[in-house]
XYZ file of C-alpha atoms in Angstrom:
567
model
C 0.402 109.346 82.905
C 1.160 112.775 84.514
C 5.193 114.103 83.459
C 7.737 114.413 86.240
C 7.851 117.964 85.488
C 4.034 118.813 85.761
C 4.323 116.878 89.264
C 7.013 119.467 90.292
C 5.055 122.358 89.082
C 1.887 121.345 90.792
C 4.120 121.363 94.094
C 5.359 124.442 93.521
C 9.220 122.941 92.943
C 9.903 124.572 89.792
C 8.423 126.924 87.650
C 7.351 126.995 84.131
C 10.716 128.223 82.687
C 12.234 125.522 84.702
C 10.463 122.898 84.091
C 10.922 123.712 80.050
C 14.361 123.850 80.434
C 14.794 120.614 82.617
C 12.777 118.849 79.870
C 14.642 120.442 77.072
C 17.956 118.723 78.784
C 16.517 115.644 79.372
C 15.451 115.170 75.330
C 12.572 112.957 76.297
C 14.847 110.625 78.714
C 12.516 110.143 82.172
C 16.039 108.627 83.778
C 18.051 111.584 83.051
C 15.536 114.027 84.023
C 15.097 112.363 87.365
C 18.913 112.715 87.619
C 18.814 116.022 86.696
C 16.514 117.099 89.523
C 18.614 115.598 91.958
C 21.597 117.016 90.565
C 19.981 120.572 90.427
C 19.200 120.093 93.824
C 15.391 120.619 93.495
C 14.703 117.377 95.260
C 16.661 114.879 97.510
C 16.938 111.593 96.258
C 13.572 110.538 98.875
C 11.880 113.898 97.469
C 12.384 112.153 93.934
C 11.468 108.690 95.006
C 8.370 109.887 96.334
C 7.119 112.053 92.877
C 8.293 108.798 91.237
C 6.006 106.816 93.237
C 3.119 109.016 92.981
C 3.140 109.326 88.812
C 3.637 105.530 88.881
C 0.874 105.062 91.279
C 3.238 102.819 93.804
C 3.637 102.650 97.459
C 6.656 104.876 98.734
C 8.727 102.901 101.269
C 11.678 105.456 102.913
C 13.605 102.096 104.200
C 14.595 103.758 107.415
C 16.820 101.319 109.170
C 15.718 98.361 106.729
C 18.001 95.117 106.455
C 17.484 92.507 104.129
C 17.629 88.817 105.542
C 19.233 86.742 103.363
C 18.427 83.516 104.549
C 14.646 84.403 103.885
C 15.527 84.791 100.080
C 18.278 81.966 99.040
C 17.252 82.311 95.440
C 18.115 85.661 95.165
C 21.794 86.298 94.778
C 23.239 89.009 96.334
C 24.942 90.480 93.305
C 21.396 90.727 91.372
C 20.373 93.349 93.882
C 23.588 95.013 93.399
C 23.669 95.214 89.669
C 19.823 96.246 89.216
C 19.127 98.433 92.449
C 16.478 96.119 94.308
C 16.001 94.712 97.419
C 13.505 92.164 98.333
C 10.814 93.271 101.159
C 8.608 90.527 101.854
C 7.370 87.400 100.419
C 3.430 86.217 100.639
C 1.639 83.829 98.974
C 3.493 83.499 95.876
C 4.000 87.246 95.607
C 7.301 88.859 95.822
C 7.193 92.709 96.940
C 10.585 94.123 96.290
C 11.523 98.057 96.174
C 12.948 99.904 93.239
C 14.495 103.212 92.884
C 13.059 103.945 89.185
C 9.798 102.506 88.032
C 10.409 104.422 84.686
C 13.258 101.749 83.851
C 11.186 99.496 81.940
C 13.805 97.564 80.548
C 15.058 96.778 84.104
C 11.905 95.661 85.456
C 11.138 93.276 82.801
C 14.967 91.616 83.449
C 13.610 91.251 87.116
C 10.422 89.529 86.211
C 12.619 87.075 84.226
C 15.143 86.652 86.622
C 13.257 85.788 89.877
C 10.373 84.436 87.793
C 7.688 84.931 90.331
C 4.468 87.302 90.665
C 6.303 91.073 91.577
C 4.606 93.724 93.820
C 6.551 96.950 93.319
C 7.214 100.153 95.468
C 9.722 102.851 95.220
C 12.323 103.836 97.501
C 15.232 106.070 97.566
C 18.201 104.935 95.195
C 20.808 105.916 98.312
C 18.356 104.210 101.190
C 18.636 100.935 98.874
C 22.462 100.963 98.285
C 22.574 101.555 102.139
C 20.287 98.903 102.859
C 22.266 96.578 100.965
C 25.606 97.783 102.295
C 24.184 97.270 105.929
C 23.168 93.690 105.397
C 26.301 92.321 103.428
C 26.829 88.882 104.692
C 30.207 89.603 105.914
C 28.462 91.219 108.688
C 26.284 88.840 109.427
C 29.184 86.267 109.639
C 31.555 88.559 111.844
C 28.483 88.519 114.200
C 28.070 84.994 114.452
C 31.970 84.567 114.983
C 31.561 86.914 117.923
C 28.954 84.624 119.419
C 30.498 80.852 118.851
C 34.531 81.485 118.151
C 36.035 79.626 120.809
C 39.916 79.830 120.767
C 40.945 76.327 119.073
C 43.697 76.281 116.784
C 42.550 74.952 113.396
C 44.343 71.718 111.921
C 42.893 70.671 108.451
C 44.463 68.739 105.674
C 43.929 70.390 102.229
C 43.615 67.805 99.549
C 43.146 69.000 95.929
C 40.903 72.039 95.245
C 38.156 73.383 97.583
C 35.083 74.097 96.594
C 33.296 77.492 97.831
C 30.164 78.614 97.671
C 27.251 80.227 99.737
C 26.207 77.045 100.676
C 29.148 75.711 101.975
C 29.517 78.694 104.045
C 26.274 78.341 105.811
C 27.001 74.459 106.412
C 30.459 74.977 107.958
C 30.612 74.191 111.687
C 33.661 76.291 111.765
C 32.949 80.020 112.368
C 36.591 81.006 111.498
C 36.801 78.845 108.577
C 33.255 80.783 107.346
C 34.702 84.099 108.065
C 37.963 83.467 105.975
C 35.829 81.976 102.699
C 33.365 84.972 103.506
C 36.230 87.664 103.445
C 37.411 86.029 99.965
C 33.875 85.876 98.418
C 33.348 89.742 99.181
C 36.429 90.578 97.837
C 35.867 88.408 94.535
C 32.309 90.404 94.176
C 34.226 93.584 94.833
C 36.525 93.066 92.118
C 39.516 93.434 94.673
C 43.047 92.735 93.312
C 44.259 92.232 97.203
C 43.373 91.341 100.614
C 45.016 92.692 103.512
C 44.675 91.308 106.985
C 46.408 93.758 109.454
C 46.631 93.287 113.186
C 46.538 96.758 115.304
C 46.143 98.169 118.977
C 43.419 95.352 120.225
C 41.677 95.017 116.825
C 42.402 93.140 113.504
C 41.757 95.271 110.463
C 40.496 93.787 107.095
C 40.810 95.763 103.756
C 40.426 95.146 100.145
C 42.600 96.946 97.193
C 40.051 98.179 94.743
C 41.523 99.771 91.819
C 44.577 100.183 93.336
C 43.225 102.138 96.128
C 42.606 100.094 99.764
C 39.412 100.662 101.505
C 37.286 98.548 104.747
C 35.880 95.654 104.041
C 34.130 95.409 107.186
C 34.231 96.554 110.907
C 37.859 95.819 112.789
C 37.639 92.150 114.373
C 38.539 91.823 118.045
C 42.484 90.856 117.911
C 41.753 87.688 119.562
C 40.528 86.435 116.257
C 43.536 87.453 114.532
C 45.877 84.012 115.220
C 42.987 81.742 114.262
C 42.259 83.646 110.983
C 46.282 83.790 110.372
C 46.287 79.923 110.970
C 43.591 78.974 108.571
C 44.947 81.355 105.701
C 48.122 79.294 106.607
C 46.563 75.907 106.218
C 44.894 76.558 103.202
C 48.869 77.737 101.719
C 50.433 74.824 103.250
C 52.380 76.904 105.015
C 53.992 76.347 109.072
C 51.274 77.469 111.271
C 53.698 77.386 114.372
C 56.356 79.846 112.572
C 55.355 83.552 113.194
C 58.739 85.135 113.564
C 59.818 84.918 110.269
C 58.200 85.959 106.806
C 56.594 82.742 104.746
C 55.103 82.929 100.980
C 52.552 80.573 99.952
C 49.728 79.952 97.559
C 46.233 78.226 96.869
C 43.671 77.817 94.658
C 39.958 77.603 94.919
C 37.065 76.320 92.754
C 34.021 79.073 93.116
C 31.257 77.220 91.327
C 32.439 77.056 87.589
C 35.876 79.425 88.160
C 39.156 78.210 89.446
C 40.838 81.198 91.009
C 44.432 81.257 92.353
C 45.580 83.154 95.599
C 49.287 84.024 96.206
C 49.768 84.868 99.945
C 52.728 86.665 101.831
C 53.151 86.901 105.509
C 55.441 89.030 107.623
C 55.522 89.334 111.470
C 54.770 92.864 112.726
C 54.520 94.718 116.348
C 50.959 93.320 116.684
C 51.084 89.942 115.247
C 51.555 88.634 111.580
C 50.431 90.599 108.778
C 48.833 88.961 105.635
C 48.264 89.966 101.953
C 46.408 87.547 99.611
C 46.741 88.020 96.101
C 43.807 87.737 93.869
C 45.013 85.828 90.684
C 41.888 85.146 88.092
C 43.655 83.596 85.733
C 40.295 82.559 83.430
C 39.875 86.483 82.816
C 43.067 86.544 81.302
C 42.643 83.540 78.995
C 43.872 84.143 75.579
C 40.473 83.939 73.958
C 38.966 86.203 76.685
C 37.209 89.167 75.256
C 38.390 91.735 77.489
C 42.379 91.101 77.192
C 42.937 93.102 74.198
C 44.752 96.608 73.793
C 41.463 97.976 72.611
C 40.212 97.786 76.471
C 43.146 99.468 78.376
C 42.143 103.034 77.786
C 44.779 104.070 75.633
C 45.081 107.264 73.721
C 44.498 106.494 70.268
C 47.604 107.641 68.896
C 49.580 106.278 71.618
C 47.552 103.042 70.806
C 48.053 102.830 67.216
C 51.901 103.560 67.497
C 52.148 100.703 70.365
C 50.350 98.593 67.519
C 52.954 98.999 65.010
C 55.818 98.582 67.419
C 54.513 95.064 68.431
C 53.766 94.019 64.829
C 57.616 94.281 63.842
C 59.414 91.433 62.878
C 62.188 91.755 65.703
C 63.071 94.827 67.876
C 62.438 95.075 71.716
C 59.498 96.850 73.235
C 59.876 98.102 76.842
C 57.058 99.259 79.056
C 57.636 101.123 82.225
C 56.425 102.129 85.544
C 56.105 101.700 89.109
C 54.753 98.378 90.980
C 50.767 97.924 89.954
C 50.789 100.171 87.129
C 49.438 97.653 84.878
C 52.560 97.000 82.801
C 51.811 92.996 82.455
C 48.345 93.296 81.380
C 49.799 95.586 78.865
C 52.171 93.170 77.501
C 49.886 90.431 77.889
C 47.411 92.006 75.735
C 50.254 92.936 73.421
C 51.009 88.932 73.028
C 47.272 88.318 72.593
C 47.340 90.454 69.491
C 50.374 89.226 67.764
C 49.895 85.405 69.004
C 49.164 83.476 65.994
C 49.631 79.794 65.362
C 52.387 80.456 62.895
C 55.013 81.677 65.808
C 56.022 80.330 68.902
C 55.832 82.427 71.914
C 57.636 81.832 75.080
C 57.407 84.099 78.194
C 59.797 83.958 81.401
C 58.002 85.856 84.634
C 58.456 85.901 88.023
C 56.013 84.189 89.109
C 53.703 83.558 86.251
C 50.419 85.313 87.234
C 47.830 84.638 83.959
C 47.871 81.718 81.566
C 47.620 82.583 77.931
C 46.490 79.639 75.586
C 49.291 78.555 73.156
C 52.326 80.259 74.927
C 55.070 78.575 76.711
C 55.193 80.273 80.155
C 58.091 79.532 82.382
C 58.866 81.080 86.083
C 62.017 81.732 87.424
C 63.203 80.217 90.606
C 65.910 82.230 92.427
C 66.887 79.922 94.981
C 67.238 77.078 92.415
C 69.564 79.488 90.575
C 67.190 79.637 87.816
C 67.281 83.236 87.017
C 66.275 85.711 84.558
C 69.021 85.853 82.555
C 69.848 81.788 82.868
C 66.094 81.347 81.813
C 66.577 83.778 78.565
C 69.669 81.889 77.579
C 67.805 78.253 77.858
C 64.421 79.841 75.887
C 66.647 80.922 73.140
C 67.728 77.735 72.187
C 63.820 76.180 71.847
C 63.429 78.252 68.491
C 61.127 81.105 69.613
C 59.853 84.242 67.514
C 58.417 86.289 70.439
C 59.592 86.490 73.791
C 58.289 88.208 76.842
C 60.711 88.559 79.600
C 58.775 89.534 82.912
C 61.258 92.396 84.159
C 64.906 93.667 83.001
C 66.618 93.956 86.578
C 70.400 93.370 85.801
C 73.032 93.946 83.086
C 73.254 90.151 82.273
C 69.478 90.170 81.181
C 69.491 93.229 79.540
C 72.730 91.892 77.447
C 71.038 89.152 76.521
C 67.287 90.535 75.630
C 69.252 93.402 73.425
C 71.100 90.496 71.747
C 67.780 88.253 71.058
C 66.228 91.639 69.661
C 69.157 92.425 67.341
C 69.489 88.881 66.227
C 65.632 88.418 64.548
C 63.270 88.052 67.752
C 60.632 90.324 68.944
C 61.292 90.944 73.052
C 58.602 92.205 75.201
C 59.541 93.421 78.584
C 59.358 95.743 81.600
C 61.565 97.966 83.623
C 60.816 99.816 86.989
C 61.248 103.421 86.083
C 59.248 106.959 86.341
C 58.786 107.374 82.692
C 60.208 106.726 79.373
C 63.143 108.705 79.434
C 64.203 107.310 82.578
C 64.693 103.778 81.181
C 67.160 104.974 78.844
C 69.544 106.472 81.967
C 68.849 102.824 83.518
C 70.457 100.396 80.890
C 73.125 103.252 80.634
C 73.876 102.876 84.259
C 73.931 98.861 83.827
C 76.961 99.287 81.403
C 74.734 98.628 78.070
C 76.491 100.058 75.378
C 74.269 103.080 73.969
C 74.647 101.898 69.977
C 73.445 98.122 70.457
C 70.474 99.260 73.177
C 69.218 102.006 70.695
C 69.950 99.447 67.515
C 67.628 96.984 69.247
C 64.450 99.487 70.241
C 61.360 99.736 68.778
C 59.551 101.693 71.603
C 59.581 102.855 75.012
C 55.977 103.634 76.678
C 55.662 104.674 80.190
C 51.876 104.093 81.972
C 49.937 104.488 84.895
C 46.739 103.163 85.888
C 43.873 106.198 86.930
C 40.319 104.965 88.355
C 37.277 105.740 86.210
C 34.422 107.746 87.466
C 31.709 105.162 87.980
C 28.873 105.806 84.516
C 26.032 105.287 86.888
C 26.531 108.038 89.159
C 29.125 110.595 88.422
C 28.114 113.768 88.700
C 28.622 117.277 87.229
C 30.968 119.780 89.285
C 32.088 123.052 88.964
C 35.762 123.948 89.610
C 37.115 127.330 90.692
C 40.190 128.958 89.616
C 41.753 128.323 92.824
C 41.058 124.756 93.193
C 42.892 124.608 89.680
C 46.045 126.548 90.678
C 45.955 124.658 93.770
C 45.891 120.913 91.941
C 48.918 122.295 89.630
C 46.578 122.716 86.482
C 46.365 125.846 84.404
C 42.580 127.201 84.699
C 42.549 128.015 81.245
C 42.594 123.833 80.596
C 38.901 123.551 82.050
C 37.281 126.872 81.487
C 33.691 126.420 80.258
C 34.135 122.586 80.172
C 31.811 120.236 81.989
C 33.779 118.329 84.619
C 32.524 115.116 86.613
C 33.437 113.794 90.457
C 32.629 110.766 92.055
C 29.459 110.073 94.122
C 28.958 106.611 94.642
C 25.758 104.361 94.449
C 25.335 100.427 94.243
C 26.975 99.568 90.897
C 30.086 100.939 92.214
C 29.577 99.975 96.014
C 29.317 103.346 97.106
C 32.851 104.092 96.008
C 32.376 106.908 93.286
C 34.852 104.788 90.836
C 34.636 101.885 88.419
C 37.804 99.987 87.181
C 40.664 101.843 85.922
C 42.369 103.069 82.497
C 46.048 103.639 81.277
C 47.164 106.989 80.712
C 50.175 106.522 78.493
C 53.420 108.299 77.877
C 54.717 106.775 74.098
C 58.186 107.611 73.363
C 58.568 107.144 69.542
C 62.387 106.207 68.778
C 62.753 108.325 65.527
C 66.262 108.743 63.937
C 66.443 112.138 65.518
C 65.920 110.440 68.967
C 68.322 107.686 68.205
C 71.111 110.480 67.424
C 70.371 112.384 70.684
C 70.532 108.947 72.720
C 74.043 108.159 70.820
C 75.583 111.788 71.479
C 74.115 111.267 75.274
C 72.482 114.527 75.484
C 70.577 115.550 78.406
C 66.639 114.122 78.888
C 65.501 117.661 78.544
C 66.467 117.824 74.734
C 65.518 114.089 74.238
C 61.909 115.045 75.768
C 62.045 118.062 73.531
C 62.368 116.071 70.458
C 59.898 113.441 71.354
C 56.978 116.312 71.937
C 58.204 117.375 68.612
C 57.359 114.051 67.083
C 54.352 114.073 68.802
C 54.561 112.545 72.078
C 51.711 113.077 75.026
C 53.162 113.036 78.312
C 51.374 111.275 81.125
C 50.426 114.585 82.651
C 48.815 115.544 79.396
C 47.212 112.121 79.018
C 45.503 112.673 82.547
C 44.106 115.784 81.296
C 42.426 114.562 78.451
C 40.817 111.759 80.678
C 39.285 114.609 82.927
C 38.274 116.482 79.818
C 36.379 113.740 78.677
C 34.524 113.068 81.892
C 36.342 109.712 82.591
C 38.531 110.723 85.850
C 39.084 113.607 88.580
C 42.057 116.160 88.930
C 42.621 114.206 91.971
C 42.805 111.206 90.825
C 45.437 112.492 87.953
C 47.450 114.099 90.498
C 47.906 110.864 92.583
C 49.363 109.217 89.458
C 51.536 111.768 87.757
C 53.866 114.810 88.938
C 52.126 118.384 89.452
C 52.981 120.209 86.538
């Protein structure tokens, strides 16, 4: 079979020297070579697909304007198409024709042969054309079109009993287009790993957006505003809320069983200028069960030095471990991961949270109820009478809770908690302003760790970029940091749904509580002096941790600037 570079030379795209340089960079990998050809600007995605088709002796299909008819392929899940980068074109006489972007990826082709379990006929299409075809063919677009045709302004009254089973089959069979629309919005959110669904009325339209990895993205084309009230009513019915009340905020929750998974959804509704605004938080509890392999400190992306120090702090027999950061910075997930690592059958672990978001096996979890007077402080007092070894307090908000947590840490309990503060040093000021005696606070403290979450570049499509000194200066980074270094930027592909990012990692600022730092806190020295002592003791700032992620090719300067102060 003729090599890629030989075809390029024959077509006059590259010279002999360029071909040799490409072969050397690719080190024998056809897949790497193909990406280099596009990244170097030698060929477009469509041009590369033509060359790959010629090399493999397969037909080329540009897929201009092609849309997948999902109903014609009920046995092929859409997530298979996204995950493995293919689209079905036609099925005739038991032969399924599919378009792939890389016919040299034999591992994926073998997997598709097993998954699809039928005779396959291959053709080659541009990678971005396949992604575009899938994007434009999403089932949500079809359902929205059906809603436009079939909708009648009827208020939905349904009595929800127990768990509701949601599946693609149920969507197609349900007679109510609004119910199908809500179900589809939920299914697509889960498929795209969204943490929240935002349904917001505007001037003449309703916007539906997903929060993915901390950033909001449009979920579909805006809906006509006349669909908004029935859409909200359906969500209220599912959440057992008052569908007649539209003037005051309402909070609720519902549970769905999707195939074999049980997922909880927390709903918040508030009145706005154009109607009620809805936010649905997705709580995939099963993903955070105690035995789940993903919920461990190693999977959070912490810097190795900070990870080792944090592990030493959480394996102490007593004391207080504090994690700080703004809302949505992953504090609770870090504490759950820490609890999973230290949770043994020899110890009793109790948590008090507002509310209990993720269930942990072998842990007693309690939810506060402010309306009934069951606060963090009151619950913490009750917990101490249950002979716990380790305690997690969802958040220290007031002096009473802080005082009880400190006393618990001083009397032989290991206490985990979160505090809202901008960095590790602001936590000290928070406790002092609560009226906590510095000596008690310092004596109980094992560590303070501040954290943020930065989005990870998608490994399937990230591309090398060049950074000019001017852009470094404008972004607040020293030019010398990135001199002669290969940095990466986002592009977008099928694997990341065109976003360029997939998942998030934590960047941390670990304050080691050394004797020197304890003395400075007790002497009420300014934060700048305490910070310098911490840096001398080996502390890495949030900003520096972000720079390390940039240099490792895991994220971008823009993303680090979004989550940390310019420095």
